[in-house]
Short mmCIF file of C-alpha atoms and ligand atoms in Angstrom, two decimals:
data_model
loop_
_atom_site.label_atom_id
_atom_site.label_comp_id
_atom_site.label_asym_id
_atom_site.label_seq_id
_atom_site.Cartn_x
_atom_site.Cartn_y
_atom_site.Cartn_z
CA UNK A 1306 33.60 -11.99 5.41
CA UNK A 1307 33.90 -8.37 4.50
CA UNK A 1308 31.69 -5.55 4.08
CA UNK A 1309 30.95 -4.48 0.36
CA UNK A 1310 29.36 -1.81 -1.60
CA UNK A 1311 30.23 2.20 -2.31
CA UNK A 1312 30.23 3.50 1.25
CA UNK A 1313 27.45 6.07 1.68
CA UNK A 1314 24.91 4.48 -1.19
CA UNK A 1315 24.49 0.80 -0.83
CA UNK A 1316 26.66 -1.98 1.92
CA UNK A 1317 26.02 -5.43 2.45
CA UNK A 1318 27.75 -8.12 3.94
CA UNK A 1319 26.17 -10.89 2.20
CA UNK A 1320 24.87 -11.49 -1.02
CA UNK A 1321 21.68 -9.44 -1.58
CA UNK A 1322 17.42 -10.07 -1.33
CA UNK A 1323 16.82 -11.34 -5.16
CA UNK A 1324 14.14 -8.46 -4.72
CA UNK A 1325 16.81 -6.18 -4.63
CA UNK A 1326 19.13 -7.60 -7.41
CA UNK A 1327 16.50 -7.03 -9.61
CA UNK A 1328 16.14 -3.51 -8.77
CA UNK A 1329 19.91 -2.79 -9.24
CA UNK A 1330 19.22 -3.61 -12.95
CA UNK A 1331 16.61 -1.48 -13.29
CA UNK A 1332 14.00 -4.46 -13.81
CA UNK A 1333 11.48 -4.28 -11.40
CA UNK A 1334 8.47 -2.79 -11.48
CA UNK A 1335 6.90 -0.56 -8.94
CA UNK A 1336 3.45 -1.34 -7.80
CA UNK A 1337 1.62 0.75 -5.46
CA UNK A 1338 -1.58 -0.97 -4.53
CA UNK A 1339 -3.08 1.51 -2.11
CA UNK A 1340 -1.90 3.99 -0.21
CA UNK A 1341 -4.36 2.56 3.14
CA UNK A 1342 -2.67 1.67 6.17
CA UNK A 1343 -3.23 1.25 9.45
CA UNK A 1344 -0.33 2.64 11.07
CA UNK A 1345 1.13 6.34 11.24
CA UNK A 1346 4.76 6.16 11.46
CA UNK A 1347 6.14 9.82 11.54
CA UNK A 1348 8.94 8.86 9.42
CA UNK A 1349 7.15 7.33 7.13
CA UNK A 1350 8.12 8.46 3.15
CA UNK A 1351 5.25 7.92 1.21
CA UNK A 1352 3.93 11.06 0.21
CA UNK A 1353 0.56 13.15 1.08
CA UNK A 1354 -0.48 12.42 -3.15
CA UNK A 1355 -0.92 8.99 -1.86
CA UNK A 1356 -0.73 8.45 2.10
CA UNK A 1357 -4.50 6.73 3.47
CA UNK A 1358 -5.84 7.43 -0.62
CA UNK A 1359 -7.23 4.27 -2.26
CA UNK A 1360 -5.04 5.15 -5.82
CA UNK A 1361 -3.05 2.91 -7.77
CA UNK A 1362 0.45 3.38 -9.49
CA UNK A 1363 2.87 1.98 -11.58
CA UNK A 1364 6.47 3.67 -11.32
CA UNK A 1365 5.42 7.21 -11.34
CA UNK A 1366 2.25 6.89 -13.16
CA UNK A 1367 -1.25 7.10 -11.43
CA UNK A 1368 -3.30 3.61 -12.79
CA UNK A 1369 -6.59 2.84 -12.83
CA UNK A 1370 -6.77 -1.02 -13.29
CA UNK A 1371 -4.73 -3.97 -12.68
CA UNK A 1372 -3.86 -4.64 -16.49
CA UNK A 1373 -2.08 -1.12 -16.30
CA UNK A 1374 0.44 -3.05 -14.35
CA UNK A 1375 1.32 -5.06 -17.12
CA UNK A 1376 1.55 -2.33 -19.83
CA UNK A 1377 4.05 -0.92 -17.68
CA UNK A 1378 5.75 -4.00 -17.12
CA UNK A 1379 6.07 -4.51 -20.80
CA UNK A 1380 6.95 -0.86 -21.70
CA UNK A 1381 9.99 -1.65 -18.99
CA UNK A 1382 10.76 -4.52 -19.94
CA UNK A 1383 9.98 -5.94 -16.40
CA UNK A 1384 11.50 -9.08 -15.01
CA UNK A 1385 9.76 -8.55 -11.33
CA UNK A 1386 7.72 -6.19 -9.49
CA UNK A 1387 7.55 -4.75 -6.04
CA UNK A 1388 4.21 -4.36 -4.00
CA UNK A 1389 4.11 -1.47 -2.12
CA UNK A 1390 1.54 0.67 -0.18
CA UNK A 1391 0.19 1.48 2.44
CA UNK A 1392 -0.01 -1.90 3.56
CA UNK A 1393 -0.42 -4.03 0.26
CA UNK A 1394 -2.23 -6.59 2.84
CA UNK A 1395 -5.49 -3.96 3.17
CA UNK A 1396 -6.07 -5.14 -0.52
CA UNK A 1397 -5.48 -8.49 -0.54
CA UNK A 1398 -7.88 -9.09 -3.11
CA UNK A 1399 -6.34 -6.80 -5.32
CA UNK A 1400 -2.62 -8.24 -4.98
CA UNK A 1401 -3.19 -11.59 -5.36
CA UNK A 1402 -5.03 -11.19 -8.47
CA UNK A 1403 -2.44 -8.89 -9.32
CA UNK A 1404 0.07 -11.33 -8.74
CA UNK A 1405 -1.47 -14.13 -11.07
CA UNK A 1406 -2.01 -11.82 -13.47
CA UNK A 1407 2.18 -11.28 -13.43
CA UNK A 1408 2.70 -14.99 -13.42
CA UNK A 1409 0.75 -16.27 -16.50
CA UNK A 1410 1.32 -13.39 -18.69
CA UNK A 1411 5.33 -14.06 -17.78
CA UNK A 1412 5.68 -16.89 -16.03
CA UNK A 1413 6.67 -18.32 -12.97
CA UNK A 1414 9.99 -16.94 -12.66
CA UNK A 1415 8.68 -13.53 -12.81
CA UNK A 1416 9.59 -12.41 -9.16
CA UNK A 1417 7.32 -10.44 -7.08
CA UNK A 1418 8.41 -8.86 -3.79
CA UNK A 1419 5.98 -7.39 -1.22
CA UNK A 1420 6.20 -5.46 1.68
CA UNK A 1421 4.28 -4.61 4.56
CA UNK A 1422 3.72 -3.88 8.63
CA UNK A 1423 2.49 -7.29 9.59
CA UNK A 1424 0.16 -5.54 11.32
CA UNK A 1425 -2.57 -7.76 8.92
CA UNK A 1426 -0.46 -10.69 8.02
CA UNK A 1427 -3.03 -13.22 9.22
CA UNK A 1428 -2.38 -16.88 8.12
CA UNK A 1429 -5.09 -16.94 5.87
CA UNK A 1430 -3.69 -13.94 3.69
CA UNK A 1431 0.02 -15.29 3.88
CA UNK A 1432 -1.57 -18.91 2.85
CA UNK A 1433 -3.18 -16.81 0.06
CA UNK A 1434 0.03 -15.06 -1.18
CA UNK A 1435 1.87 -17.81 -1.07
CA UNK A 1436 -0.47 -19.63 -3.12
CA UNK A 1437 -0.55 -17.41 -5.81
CA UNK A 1438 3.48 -17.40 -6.17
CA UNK A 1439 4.37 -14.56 -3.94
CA UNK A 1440 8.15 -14.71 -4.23
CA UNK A 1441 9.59 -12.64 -1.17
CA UNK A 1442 7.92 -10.71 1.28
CA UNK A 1443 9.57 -8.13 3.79
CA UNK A 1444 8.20 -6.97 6.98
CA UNK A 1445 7.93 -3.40 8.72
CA UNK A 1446 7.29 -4.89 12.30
CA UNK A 1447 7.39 -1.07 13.87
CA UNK A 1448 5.72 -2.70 16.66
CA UNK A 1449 6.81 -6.02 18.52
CA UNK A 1450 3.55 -7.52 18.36
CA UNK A 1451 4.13 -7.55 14.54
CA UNK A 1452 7.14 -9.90 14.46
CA UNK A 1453 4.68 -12.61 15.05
CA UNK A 1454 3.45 -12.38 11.66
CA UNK A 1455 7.32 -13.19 10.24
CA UNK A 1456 6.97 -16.26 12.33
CA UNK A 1457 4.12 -17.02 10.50
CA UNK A 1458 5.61 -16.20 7.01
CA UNK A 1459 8.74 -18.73 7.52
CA UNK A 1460 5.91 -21.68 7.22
CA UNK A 1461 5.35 -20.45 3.80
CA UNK A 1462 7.55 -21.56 0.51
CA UNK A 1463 8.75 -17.74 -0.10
CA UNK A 1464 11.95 -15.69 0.77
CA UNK A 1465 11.05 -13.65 4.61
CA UNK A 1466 13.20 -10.33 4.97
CA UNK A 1467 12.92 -7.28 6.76
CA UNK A 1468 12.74 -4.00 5.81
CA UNK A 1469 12.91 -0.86 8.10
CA UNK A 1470 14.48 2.58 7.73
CA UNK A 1471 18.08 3.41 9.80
CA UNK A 1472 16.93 6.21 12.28
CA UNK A 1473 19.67 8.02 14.05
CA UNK A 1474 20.19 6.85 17.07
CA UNK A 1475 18.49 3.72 17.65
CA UNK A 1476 21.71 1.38 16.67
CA UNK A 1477 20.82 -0.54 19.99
CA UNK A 1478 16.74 -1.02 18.93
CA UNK A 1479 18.02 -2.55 15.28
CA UNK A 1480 20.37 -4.72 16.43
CA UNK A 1481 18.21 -6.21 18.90
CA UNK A 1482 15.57 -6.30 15.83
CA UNK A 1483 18.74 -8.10 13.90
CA UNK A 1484 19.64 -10.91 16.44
CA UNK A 1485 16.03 -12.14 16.87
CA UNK A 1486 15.83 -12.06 13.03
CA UNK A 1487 18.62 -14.20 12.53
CA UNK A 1488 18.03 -16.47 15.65
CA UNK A 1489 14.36 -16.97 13.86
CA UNK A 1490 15.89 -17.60 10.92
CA UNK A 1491 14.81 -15.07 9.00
CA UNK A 1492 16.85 -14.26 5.08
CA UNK A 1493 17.62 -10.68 5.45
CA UNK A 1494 17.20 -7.30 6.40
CA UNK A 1495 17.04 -4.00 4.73
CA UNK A 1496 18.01 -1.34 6.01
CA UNK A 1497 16.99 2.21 4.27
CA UNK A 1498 18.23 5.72 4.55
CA UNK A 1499 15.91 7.86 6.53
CA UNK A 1500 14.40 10.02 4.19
CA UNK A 1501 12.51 13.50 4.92
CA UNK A 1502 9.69 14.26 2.28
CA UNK A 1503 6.92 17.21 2.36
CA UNK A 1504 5.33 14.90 4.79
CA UNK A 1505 7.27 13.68 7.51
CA UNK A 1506 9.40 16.84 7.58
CA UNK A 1507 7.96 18.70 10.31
CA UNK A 1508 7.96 15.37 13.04
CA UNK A 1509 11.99 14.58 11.52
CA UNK A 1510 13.21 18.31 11.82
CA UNK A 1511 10.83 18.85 15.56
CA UNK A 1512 13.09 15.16 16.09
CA UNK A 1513 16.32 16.83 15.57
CA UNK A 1514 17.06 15.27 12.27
CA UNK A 1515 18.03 17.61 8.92
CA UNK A 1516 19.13 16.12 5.45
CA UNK A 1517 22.67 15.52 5.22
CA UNK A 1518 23.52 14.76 1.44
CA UNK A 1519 22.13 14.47 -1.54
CA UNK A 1520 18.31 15.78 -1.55
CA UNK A 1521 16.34 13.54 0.91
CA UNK A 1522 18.68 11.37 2.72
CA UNK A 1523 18.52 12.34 6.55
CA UNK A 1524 21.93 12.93 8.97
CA UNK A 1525 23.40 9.91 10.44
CA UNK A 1526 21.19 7.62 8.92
CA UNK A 1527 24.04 5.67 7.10
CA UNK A 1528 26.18 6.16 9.97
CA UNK A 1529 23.42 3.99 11.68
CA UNK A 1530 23.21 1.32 9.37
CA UNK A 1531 27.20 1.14 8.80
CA UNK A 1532 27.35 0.56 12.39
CA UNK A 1533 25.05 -2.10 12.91
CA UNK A 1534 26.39 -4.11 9.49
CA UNK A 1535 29.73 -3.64 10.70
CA UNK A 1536 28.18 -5.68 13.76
CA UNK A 1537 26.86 -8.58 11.30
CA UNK A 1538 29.83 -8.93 9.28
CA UNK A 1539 30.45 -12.47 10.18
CA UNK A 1540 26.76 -13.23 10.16
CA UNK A 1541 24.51 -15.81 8.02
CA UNK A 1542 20.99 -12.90 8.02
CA UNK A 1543 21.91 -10.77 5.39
CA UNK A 1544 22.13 -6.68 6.49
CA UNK A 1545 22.09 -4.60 3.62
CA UNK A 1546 21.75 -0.31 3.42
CA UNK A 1547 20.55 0.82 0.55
CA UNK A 1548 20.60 5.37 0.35
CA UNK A 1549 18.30 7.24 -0.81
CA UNK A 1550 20.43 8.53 -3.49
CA UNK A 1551 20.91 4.75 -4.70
CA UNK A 1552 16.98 4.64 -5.01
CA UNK A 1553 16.10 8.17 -6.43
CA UNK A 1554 19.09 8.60 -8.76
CA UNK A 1555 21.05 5.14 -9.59
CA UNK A 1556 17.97 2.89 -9.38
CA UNK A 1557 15.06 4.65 -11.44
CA UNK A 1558 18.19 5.98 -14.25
CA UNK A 1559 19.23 2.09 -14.70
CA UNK A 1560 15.33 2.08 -15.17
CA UNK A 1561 14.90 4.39 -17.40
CA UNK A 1562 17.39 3.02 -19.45
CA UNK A 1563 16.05 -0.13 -19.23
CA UNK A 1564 12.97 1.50 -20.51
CA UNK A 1565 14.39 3.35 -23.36
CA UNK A 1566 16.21 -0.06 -24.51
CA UNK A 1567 13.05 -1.81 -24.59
CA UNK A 1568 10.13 0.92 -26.04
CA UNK A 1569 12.04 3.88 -27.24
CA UNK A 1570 10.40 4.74 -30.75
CA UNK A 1571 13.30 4.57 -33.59
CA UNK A 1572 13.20 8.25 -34.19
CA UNK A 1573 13.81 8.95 -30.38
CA UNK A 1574 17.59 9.99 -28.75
CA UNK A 1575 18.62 9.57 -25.25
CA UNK A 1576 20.60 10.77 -22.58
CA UNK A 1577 22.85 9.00 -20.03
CA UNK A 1578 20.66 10.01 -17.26
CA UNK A 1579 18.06 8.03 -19.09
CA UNK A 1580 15.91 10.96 -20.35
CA UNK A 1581 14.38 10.89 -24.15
CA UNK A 1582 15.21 13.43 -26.49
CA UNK A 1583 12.88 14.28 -29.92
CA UNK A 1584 11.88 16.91 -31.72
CA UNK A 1585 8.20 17.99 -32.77
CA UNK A 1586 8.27 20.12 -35.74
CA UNK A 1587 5.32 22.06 -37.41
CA UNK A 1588 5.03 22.50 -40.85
CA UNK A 1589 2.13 22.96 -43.93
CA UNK A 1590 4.15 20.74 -46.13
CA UNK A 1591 4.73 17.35 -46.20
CA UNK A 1592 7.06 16.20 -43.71
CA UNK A 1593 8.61 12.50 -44.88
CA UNK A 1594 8.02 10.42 -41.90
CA UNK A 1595 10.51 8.22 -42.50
CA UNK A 1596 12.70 9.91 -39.59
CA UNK A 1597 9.42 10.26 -37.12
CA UNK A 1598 5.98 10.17 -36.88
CA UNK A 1599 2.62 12.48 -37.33
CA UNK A 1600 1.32 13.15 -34.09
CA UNK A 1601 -1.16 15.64 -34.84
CA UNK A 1602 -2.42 18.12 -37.39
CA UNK A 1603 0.66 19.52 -39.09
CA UNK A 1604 2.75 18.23 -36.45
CA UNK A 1605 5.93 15.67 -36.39
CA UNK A 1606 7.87 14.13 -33.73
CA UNK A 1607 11.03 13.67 -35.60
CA UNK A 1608 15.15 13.04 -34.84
CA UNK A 1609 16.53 15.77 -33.00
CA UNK A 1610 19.70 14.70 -35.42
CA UNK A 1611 17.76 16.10 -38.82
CA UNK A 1612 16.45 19.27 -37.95
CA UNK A 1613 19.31 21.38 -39.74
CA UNK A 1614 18.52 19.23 -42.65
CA UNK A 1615 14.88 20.05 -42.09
CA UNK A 1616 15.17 23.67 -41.64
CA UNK A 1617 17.04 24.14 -44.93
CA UNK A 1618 14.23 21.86 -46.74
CA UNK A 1619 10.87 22.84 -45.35
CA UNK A 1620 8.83 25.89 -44.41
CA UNK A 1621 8.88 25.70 -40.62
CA UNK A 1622 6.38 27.18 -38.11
CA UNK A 1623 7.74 25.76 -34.77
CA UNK A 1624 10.49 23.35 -34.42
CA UNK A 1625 11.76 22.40 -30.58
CA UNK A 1626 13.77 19.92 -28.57
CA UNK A 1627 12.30 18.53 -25.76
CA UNK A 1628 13.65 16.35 -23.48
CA UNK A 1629 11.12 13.55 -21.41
CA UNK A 1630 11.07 10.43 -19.18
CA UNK A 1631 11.05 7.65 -20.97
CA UNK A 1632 7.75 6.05 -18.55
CA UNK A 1633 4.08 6.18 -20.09
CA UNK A 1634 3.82 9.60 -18.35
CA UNK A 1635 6.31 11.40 -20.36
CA UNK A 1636 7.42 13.90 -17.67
CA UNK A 1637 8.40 17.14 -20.05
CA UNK A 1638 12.44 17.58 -18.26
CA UNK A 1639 13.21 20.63 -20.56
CA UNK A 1640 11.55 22.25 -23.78
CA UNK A 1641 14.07 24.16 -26.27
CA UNK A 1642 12.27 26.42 -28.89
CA UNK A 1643 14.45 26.57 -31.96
CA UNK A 1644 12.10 28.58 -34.27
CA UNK A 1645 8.77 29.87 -33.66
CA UNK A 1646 5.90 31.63 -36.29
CA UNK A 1647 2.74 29.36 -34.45
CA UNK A 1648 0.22 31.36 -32.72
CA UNK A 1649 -2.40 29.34 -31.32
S1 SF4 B 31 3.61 1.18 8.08
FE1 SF4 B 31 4.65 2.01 6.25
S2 SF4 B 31 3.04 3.03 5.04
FE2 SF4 B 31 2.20 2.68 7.10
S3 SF4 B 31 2.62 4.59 8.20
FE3 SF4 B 31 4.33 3.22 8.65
S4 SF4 B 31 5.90 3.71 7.08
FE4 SF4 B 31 3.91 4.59 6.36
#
């Protein structure tokens, strides 16, 4: 068996989680449930926005109720959805409506990934997610009391992985994480690249641990993981590193994109970093919409491709180009002003 992958953004030695195939084609959806938890790693990557706050999000976008989850999932074009947190398992309630919600608006082979510490994985609430149709669920089992819980799992009619982030130095901790995994029998295990955020910086960089490339992705963090995969290569359990740049730069573009197939307006142009592109003109006259649409008083969103044509025809007050995420939050990237009389 050999190793595969681009070295330095995703390796794997066998074929990968169907949580994560889905995510390499840009088609699942993000779900954070809560940010509660009852741990405090001083790695850990979610941010301070969310860390211990009881808010909801799809992708990027704060949410306020469950159905938001399925907007989003149409806007994307969804064909799964990842539960994150916190630990998703503090609102139980929450997810498992949440995840029969997913399954009869698109059916049973919708697949729905979750991940948590264990730390709450009590039979009753794995009995509970399995019920409902949870698909795959991967453990953070930061403490060795916590592996009990995967144990637990494996009884259960869904895929049991592990997911835990490659820290410098502790090759000889994850591989002995690896071979009770596979001796247990569990699927696979993830292994991400360490990432420093506004929140974990301080405890990474008092740690002796700086970014190396890209924007996030700490030091010897892949040289971690490549190590202990290179031990695995021969192995049934699955080992799998997946960088930071993979997430924040290959994963949510082939998402956007995915997006922008799916819900881009006709009038809109894109980018292939998966940004939209339109123009909003202002004008007194009549503006055919055939090329956009009215979006407020005297103002178009329109083809960035016409507005030559449109500055020949029409009196103009404001024209620009601005360029957005495609996601229900619209994320303003850049703003070009072409012409400008307004004053407001
Ligand atoms: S278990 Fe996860 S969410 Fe909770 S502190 Fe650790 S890394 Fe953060």
């Amino acid at each position: 068996m050999t190793i595969s992958g681009n070295p330095e953004i995703t390796l794997y030695n066998n074929p990968l989680p169907k949580g994560c195939e889905l995510c390499r084609l840009g088609s699942k959806l993000v779900v954070f449930i809560s940010g509660e938890c009852g741990d405090s790693c001083y790695y850990c990557p979610v941010s301070s926005e969310r860390f211990n706050k009881n808010k909801m999000f799809a992708n990027e976008a704060e949410v306020s109720n469950l159905m938001d989850y399925i907007y989003e999932a149409y806007r994307m074009g969804a064909l799964g959805a990842g539960i994150t947190g916190g630990d998703p398992i503090l609102a139980i309630d929450k997810v498992t409506s949440l995840i029969r919600i997913f399954k009869n608006e698109f059916g049973e082979k919708f697949h729905v990934h979750l991940y948590t510490s264990g730390r709450y994985a009590t039979n009753d609430a794995l009995r509970e997610l399995s019920e409902v149709g949870l698909d795959e669920i991967r453990f953070h089992p930061l403490k060795v009391e916590y592996r009990e819980a995967l144990k637990k799992a494996m009884k259960y009619d869904m895929d049991v992985g592990i997911e835990i982030p490659s820290i410098p130095g502790e090759e000889e901790k994850i591989l002995e994480l690896i071979k009770w995994a596979e001796k247990e029998g569990v699927k696979f295990v993830n292994l991400n690249e360490l990432e420093l955020n506004e929140r974990n910086f301080f405890q990474l960089n008092s740690r002796g641990m700086n970014v190396s490339h890209g924007i996030t992705g700490v030091k010897g963090s892949f040289e971690t993981a490549k190590k202990v995969i290179e031990e695995f290569k021969e192995s049934r359990i699955t080992v799998h590193y997946c960088s930071s740049v993979y997430k924040d730069v290959v994963e949510t573009r082939t998402r956007f994109l995915r997006t922008i197939r799916v819900s881009a307006k006709p009038y809109e142009d894109f980018t292939g970093e998966g940004t939209l592109i339109r123009a909003i003109v202002r004008t007194n006259q009549n503006l055919d919409i055939l090329y956009g649409e009215k979006i407020g008083d005297n103002v178009y969103s329109v083809f960035p491709g016409i507005t030559d044509e449109l500055v020949k025809k029409l009196d103009i007050d404001e024209l620009k180009i601005v360029e957005e995420h495609p996601d229900s939050r619209r994320l303003k990237v850049s703003e070009k002003v072409l012409k400008s009389n307004f004053e407001p």
